[in-house]
PDB file of C-alpha atoms in Angstrom:
ATOM      1  CA  MET Y  17     -18.634 -12.353  25.321  1.00 84.00           C
ATOM      2  CA  LYS Y  18     -18.550 -13.008  29.066  1.00 88.00           C
ATOM      3  CA  ASP Y  19     -22.325 -13.428  29.089  1.00 90.00           C
ATOM      4  CA  LEU Y  20     -22.426 -15.508  25.931  1.00 89.00           C
ATOM      5  CA  LYS Y  21     -19.667 -17.876  27.039  1.00 89.00           C
ATOM      6  CA  ASN Y  22     -20.613 -17.823  30.737  1.00 92.00           C
ATOM      7  CA  ASN Y  23     -16.950 -17.082  31.490  1.00 92.00           C
ATOM      8  CA  ASP Y  24     -15.609 -14.268  33.709  1.00 91.00           C
ATOM      9  CA  ARG Y  25     -12.240 -13.983  31.945  1.00 88.00           C
ATOM     10  CA  PRO Y  26     -11.689 -10.978  29.626  1.00 82.00           C
ATOM     11  CA  ARG Y  27     -13.624 -11.396  26.363  1.00 82.00           C
ATOM     12  CA  GLY Y  28     -15.167 -14.512  27.909  1.00 88.00           C
ATOM     13  CA  GLY Y  29     -11.926 -16.413  27.323  1.00 87.00           C
ATOM     14  CA  VAL Y  30     -12.378 -16.166  23.556  1.00 87.00           C
ATOM     15  CA  VAL Y  31      -9.317 -15.527  21.411  1.00 85.00           C
ATOM     16  CA  ILE Y  32      -9.902 -12.623  19.038  1.00 82.00           C
ATOM     17  CA  LEU Y  33      -7.541 -11.898  16.178  1.00 80.00           C
ATOM     18  CA  PHE Y  34      -7.140  -8.290  15.101  1.00 77.00           C
ATOM     19  CA  ALA Y  35      -5.303  -7.731  11.831  1.00 75.00           C
ATOM     20  CA  GLY Y  36      -4.068  -4.523  10.327  1.00 72.00           C
ATOM     21  CA  ASP Y  37      -1.796  -1.606  11.009  1.00 70.00           C
ATOM     22  CA  LEU Y  38      -3.015   0.139  14.142  1.00 65.00           C
ATOM     23  CA  SER Y  39      -1.284   3.344  13.099  1.00 64.00           C
ATOM     24  CA  GLN Y  40      -3.515   3.489  10.009  1.00 67.00           C
ATOM     25  CA  ILE Y  41      -6.808   2.578  11.657  1.00 64.00           C
ATOM     26  CA  LEU Y  42      -8.002   5.467  13.764  1.00 67.00           C
ATOM     27  CA  PRO Y  43     -11.322   5.281  15.573  1.00 71.00           C
ATOM     28  CA  VAL Y  44     -14.181   7.487  14.499  1.00 75.00           C
ATOM     29  CA  VAL Y  45     -15.707   9.525  17.301  1.00 77.00           C
ATOM     30  CA  SER Y  46     -18.790  11.393  16.164  1.00 83.00           C
ATOM     31  CA  LYS Y  47     -18.337  15.121  16.879  1.00 84.00           C
ATOM     32  CA  GLY Y  48     -15.252  14.251  18.935  1.00 81.00           C
ATOM     33  CA  THR Y  49     -12.008  16.103  19.346  1.00 81.00           C
ATOM     34  CA  LYS Y  50      -8.529  14.769  18.581  1.00 74.00           C
ATOM     35  CA  SER Y  51      -8.103  13.805  22.243  1.00 76.00           C
ATOM     36  CA  ASP Y  52     -11.445  11.929  22.102  1.00 79.00           C
ATOM     37  CA  GLU Y  53     -10.100   9.900  19.191  1.00 74.00           C
ATOM     38  CA  ILE Y  54      -6.864   9.129  21.012  1.00 70.00           C
ATOM     39  CA  ASN Y  55      -8.763   8.058  24.131  1.00 72.00           C
ATOM     40  CA  ALA Y  56     -10.956   5.788  22.002  1.00 74.00           C
ATOM     41  CA  TYR Y  57      -7.907   4.127  20.435  1.00 72.00           C
ATOM     42  CA  LEU Y  58      -7.571   0.409  21.157  1.00 70.00           C
ATOM     43  CA  ASN Y  59      -4.348   0.675  23.168  1.00 69.00           C
ATOM     44  CA  SER Y  60      -6.090   3.157  25.501  1.00 73.00           C
ATOM     45  CA  SER Y  61      -8.694   0.539  26.411  1.00 76.00           C
ATOM     46  CA  TYR Y  62      -8.604  -1.323  29.714  1.00 79.00           C
ATOM     47  CA  LEU Y  63      -8.536  -4.482  27.563  1.00 76.00           C
ATOM     48  CA  TRP Y  64      -5.167  -3.569  26.044  1.00 78.00           C
ATOM     49  CA  SER Y  65      -3.256  -5.229  28.896  1.00 82.00           C
ATOM     50  CA  TYR Y  66      -4.876  -8.547  27.913  1.00 80.00           C
ATOM     51  CA  ILE Y  67      -3.816  -8.268  24.283  1.00 79.00           C
ATOM     52  CA  THR Y  68      -0.716  -9.965  22.931  1.00 81.00           C
ATOM     53  CA  SER Y  69       0.603  -8.014  19.994  1.00 78.00           C
ATOM     54  CA  LEU Y  70       2.452  -9.934  17.299  1.00 79.00           C
ATOM     55  CA  ARG Y  71       4.265  -8.184  14.512  1.00 75.00           C
ATOM     56  CA  LEU Y  72       5.185  -9.327  11.043  1.00 75.00           C
ATOM     57  CA  THR Y  73       8.755  -8.324  10.345  1.00 75.00           C
ATOM     58  CA  THR Y  74       9.478  -9.718   6.882  1.00 77.00           C
ATOM     59  CA  ASN Y  75       7.914  -8.402   3.702  1.00 75.00           C
ATOM     60  CA  MET Y  76       7.499 -11.752   1.929  1.00 77.00           C
ATOM     61  CA  CYS Y  77       6.930 -10.252  -1.532  1.00 74.00           C
ATOM     62  CA  VAL Y  78      10.234  -8.411  -1.259  1.00 74.00           C
ATOM     63  CA  HIS Y  79      12.030 -11.304   0.424  1.00 75.00           C
ATOM     64  CA  LEU Y  80      11.033 -13.872  -2.200  1.00 76.00           C
ATOM     65  CA  GLY Y  81      11.861 -11.470  -5.021  1.00 74.00           C
ATOM     66  CA  GLY Y  82      15.485 -11.251  -3.892  1.00 75.00           C
ATOM     67  CA  ASP Y  83      15.905  -7.600  -4.910  1.00 76.00           C
ATOM     68  CA  ASN Y  84      18.303  -5.868  -2.491  1.00 78.00           C
ATOM     69  CA  ASN Y  85      17.032  -2.378  -3.384  1.00 76.00           C
ATOM     70  CA  ALA Y  86      13.445  -3.461  -2.732  1.00 78.00           C
ATOM     71  CA  GLU Y  87      14.503  -4.920   0.631  1.00 80.00           C
ATOM     72  CA  LEU Y  88      16.271  -1.685   1.564  1.00 80.00           C
ATOM     73  CA  PHE Y  89      13.235   0.360   0.471  1.00 79.00           C
ATOM     74  CA  SER Y  90      10.926  -1.872   2.538  1.00 79.00           C
ATOM     75  CA  GLN Y  91      13.091  -1.370   5.645  1.00 81.00           C
ATOM     76  CA  HIS Y  92      13.190   2.363   4.941  1.00 80.00           C
ATOM     77  CA  LEU Y  93       9.370   2.548   4.853  1.00 78.00           C
ATOM     78  CA  LEU Y  94       9.042   0.542   8.086  1.00 78.00           C
ATOM     79  CA  LYS Y  95      11.406   2.937   9.883  1.00 80.00           C
ATOM     80  CA  ILE Y  96       9.401   5.926   8.646  1.00 77.00           C
ATOM     81  CA  GLY Y  97       6.131   4.296   9.796  1.00 74.00           C
ATOM     82  CA  ASP Y  98       7.592   3.382  13.194  1.00 74.00           C
ATOM     83  CA  GLY Y  99       8.994   6.886  13.701  1.00 76.00           C
ATOM     84  CA  THR Y 100      12.556   5.565  14.051  1.00 80.00           C
ATOM     85  CA  PHE Y 101      13.894   6.966  10.789  1.00 77.00           C
ATOM     86  CA  GLN Y 102      16.822   9.316  11.352  1.00 74.00           C
ATOM     87  CA  ASN Y 103      15.998  12.651   9.745  1.00 69.00           C
ATOM     88  CA  ASP Y 104      18.337  15.395   8.699  1.00 66.00           C
ATOM     89  CA  GLU Y 105      18.372  18.523  10.811  1.00 68.00           C
ATOM     90  CA  ASP Y 106      15.601  20.010   8.635  1.00 68.00           C
ATOM     91  CA  SER Y 107      13.188  17.195   9.682  1.00 70.00           C
ATOM     92  CA  MET Y 108      12.623  16.275   6.044  1.00 73.00           C
ATOM     93  CA  ILE Y 109      12.627  12.695   4.826  1.00 73.00           C
ATOM     94  CA  HIS Y 110      14.864  12.536   1.788  1.00 71.00           C
ATOM     95  CA  ILE Y 111      14.254   9.685  -0.636  1.00 71.00           C
ATOM     96  CA  ASN Y 112      17.361   8.026  -2.027  1.00 68.00           C
ATOM     97  CA  SER Y 113      17.691   8.154  -5.830  1.00 71.00           C
ATOM     98  CA  THR Y 114      17.688   4.327  -5.928  1.00 69.00           C
ATOM     99  CA  PHE Y 115      14.073   4.406  -4.707  1.00 69.00           C
ATOM    100  CA  ALA Y 116      12.629   7.019  -7.035  1.00 71.00           C
ATOM    101  CA  ILE Y 117      13.327   8.892 -10.241  1.00 71.00           C
ATOM    102  CA  SER Y 118      12.740  12.548 -10.971  1.00 78.00           C
ATOM    103  CA  VAL Y 119      10.996  13.423 -14.237  1.00 86.00           C
ATOM    104  CA  LEU Y 120       9.638  16.529 -15.904  1.00 88.00           C
ATOM    105  CA  ASP Y 121       6.227  15.249 -17.007  1.00 91.00           C
ATOM    106  CA  GLN Y 122       4.018  12.160 -17.369  1.00 91.00           C
ATOM    107  CA  ASN Y 123       5.388  11.222 -20.792  1.00 90.00           C
ATOM    108  CA  ASN Y 124       8.933  11.279 -19.435  1.00 91.00           C
ATOM    109  CA  LEU Y 125       7.789   9.166 -16.474  1.00 90.00           C
ATOM    110  CA  ILE Y 126       6.154   6.567 -18.722  1.00 89.00           C
ATOM    111  CA  ASN Y 127       9.287   6.354 -20.889  1.00 88.00           C
ATOM    112  CA  LYS Y 128      11.516   5.891 -17.810  1.00 86.00           C
ATOM    113  CA  VAL Y 129       9.346   3.186 -16.242  1.00 86.00           C
ATOM    114  CA  TYR Y 130       8.330   1.453 -19.481  1.00 84.00           C
ATOM    115  CA  PRO Y 131      11.091   2.073 -22.056  1.00 83.00           C
ATOM    116  CA  GLU Y 132      10.094   0.804 -25.519  1.00 77.00           C
ATOM    117  CA  ILE Y 133       6.938  -0.739 -24.057  1.00 76.00           C
ATOM    118  CA  SER Y 134       5.222  -1.405 -27.375  1.00 68.00           C
ATOM    119  CA  HIS Y 135       8.093  -3.682 -28.515  1.00 69.00           C
ATOM    120  CA  LEU Y 136       9.034  -5.378 -25.243  1.00 65.00           C
ATOM    121  CA  PHE Y 137       5.561  -6.276 -24.008  1.00 60.00           C
ATOM    122  CA  ASN Y 138       4.940  -8.628 -26.914  1.00 61.00           C
ATOM    123  CA  LYS Y 139       8.152 -10.550 -26.138  1.00 63.00           C
ATOM    124  CA  SER Y 140       7.487 -11.201 -22.441  1.00 64.00           C
ATOM    125  CA  ASN Y 141       4.448 -11.033 -20.192  1.00 65.00           C
ATOM    126  CA  GLU Y 142       6.762 -10.922 -17.147  1.00 70.00           C
ATOM    127  CA  TRP Y 143       8.398  -7.611 -18.023  1.00 70.00           C
ATOM    128  CA  PRO Y 144       5.483  -5.295 -17.045  1.00 71.00           C
ATOM    129  CA  ARG Y 145       5.068  -7.063 -13.691  1.00 73.00           C
ATOM    130  CA  GLU Y 146       8.428  -5.701 -12.558  1.00 74.00           C
ATOM    131  CA  ARG Y 147       7.316  -2.092 -12.998  1.00 79.00           C
ATOM    132  CA  ALA Y 148       4.655   0.199 -11.597  1.00 83.00           C
ATOM    133  CA  ILE Y 149       3.629   3.824 -11.598  1.00 86.00           C
ATOM    134  CA  LEU Y 150       1.824   4.929  -8.450  1.00 82.00           C
ATOM    135  CA  ALA Y 151      -0.523   7.876  -8.661  1.00 84.00           C
ATOM    136  CA  PRO Y 152      -2.113   9.820  -5.802  1.00 82.00           C
ATOM    137  CA  LYS Y 153      -5.549   9.998  -7.462  1.00 88.00           C
ATOM    138  CA  ASN Y 154      -7.611   7.685  -9.662  1.00 89.00           C
ATOM    139  CA  ASP Y 155      -8.028  10.429 -12.256  1.00 91.00           C
ATOM    140  CA  THR Y 156      -4.252  10.689 -12.653  1.00 91.00           C
ATOM    141  CA  ALA Y 157      -3.902   6.888 -12.824  1.00 91.00           C
ATOM    142  CA  ASN Y 158      -6.574   6.750 -15.540  1.00 92.00           C
ATOM    143  CA  ILE Y 159      -4.776   9.400 -17.616  1.00 93.00           C
ATOM    144  CA  ILE Y 160      -1.459   7.544 -17.323  1.00 92.00           C
ATOM    145  CA  ASN Y 161      -3.123   4.217 -18.168  1.00 90.00           C
ATOM    146  CA  GLU Y 162      -4.682   5.738 -21.300  1.00 90.00           C
ATOM    147  CA  LYS Y 163      -1.302   7.121 -22.390  1.00 90.00           C
ATOM    148  CA  VAL Y 164       0.425   3.758 -21.847  1.00 87.00           C
ATOM    149  CA  LEU Y 165      -2.314   1.850 -23.693  1.00 82.00           C
ATOM    150  CA  SER Y 166      -2.111   4.267 -26.624  1.00 83.00           C
ATOM    151  CA  MET Y 167       1.552   3.258 -27.100  1.00 81.00           C
ATOM    152  CA  PHE Y 168       0.599  -0.275 -28.163  1.00 74.00           C
ATOM    153  CA  GLU Y 169       0.251  -1.047 -31.823  1.00 70.00           C
ATOM    154  CA  ALA Y 170      -2.944  -3.086 -31.763  1.00 68.00           C
ATOM    155  CA  ASP Y 171      -6.603  -2.842 -32.625  1.00 73.00           C
ATOM    156  CA  LYS Y 172      -8.874  -1.827 -29.800  1.00 72.00           C
ATOM    157  CA  THR Y 173     -11.819  -3.992 -28.869  1.00 78.00           C
ATOM    158  CA  LEU Y 174     -14.566  -2.768 -26.591  1.00 80.00           C
ATOM    159  CA  TYR Y 175     -16.651  -5.251 -24.649  1.00 82.00           C
ATOM    160  CA  PHE Y 176     -20.015  -4.253 -23.262  1.00 81.00           C
ATOM    161  CA  HIS Y 177     -21.916  -6.034 -20.570  1.00 76.00           C
ATOM    162  CA  ARG Y 178     -25.680  -5.829 -20.662  1.00 77.00           C
ATOM    163  CA  TYR Y 179     -27.271  -5.784 -17.239  1.00 73.00           C
ATOM    164  CA  THR Y 180     -30.567  -7.533 -16.839  1.00 68.00           C
ATOM    165  CA  TYR Y 181     -32.723  -6.978 -13.811  1.00 64.00           C
TER     166      TYR Y 181
END
């Protein structure tokens, strides 16, 4: 950038905006060790002293929703991510029962998250938006989706798209 802008200031005086969570974006060092990755990390660069880091502190989706439990859960997650969460002596992070439910199987989970889904969905399109089931793998999500869809009393329609090249 210095050459392109004919400017001796760092990055040629150009403002560059980086967005994302630096703790989730690790550099890739081909055939490198863990220490090579850490040394390649952005805050290890000589340019780091020229960077002004700004941090978003309010989860707007949670804030605008007005749900106190969601706000508490959001703060809980931020503390875990920042490493400031106070653990028990066993170093385990215990999730409060207001944040999660314990179930025996997928059918029980679906019934807890979407009670009487086949009747309530037809009355309000807003109701399903307040609920979600997170799955660690796409295969699991697909199985749960199929089970939920099978609970609806409606004819199925398949749409096919024909590709033309």
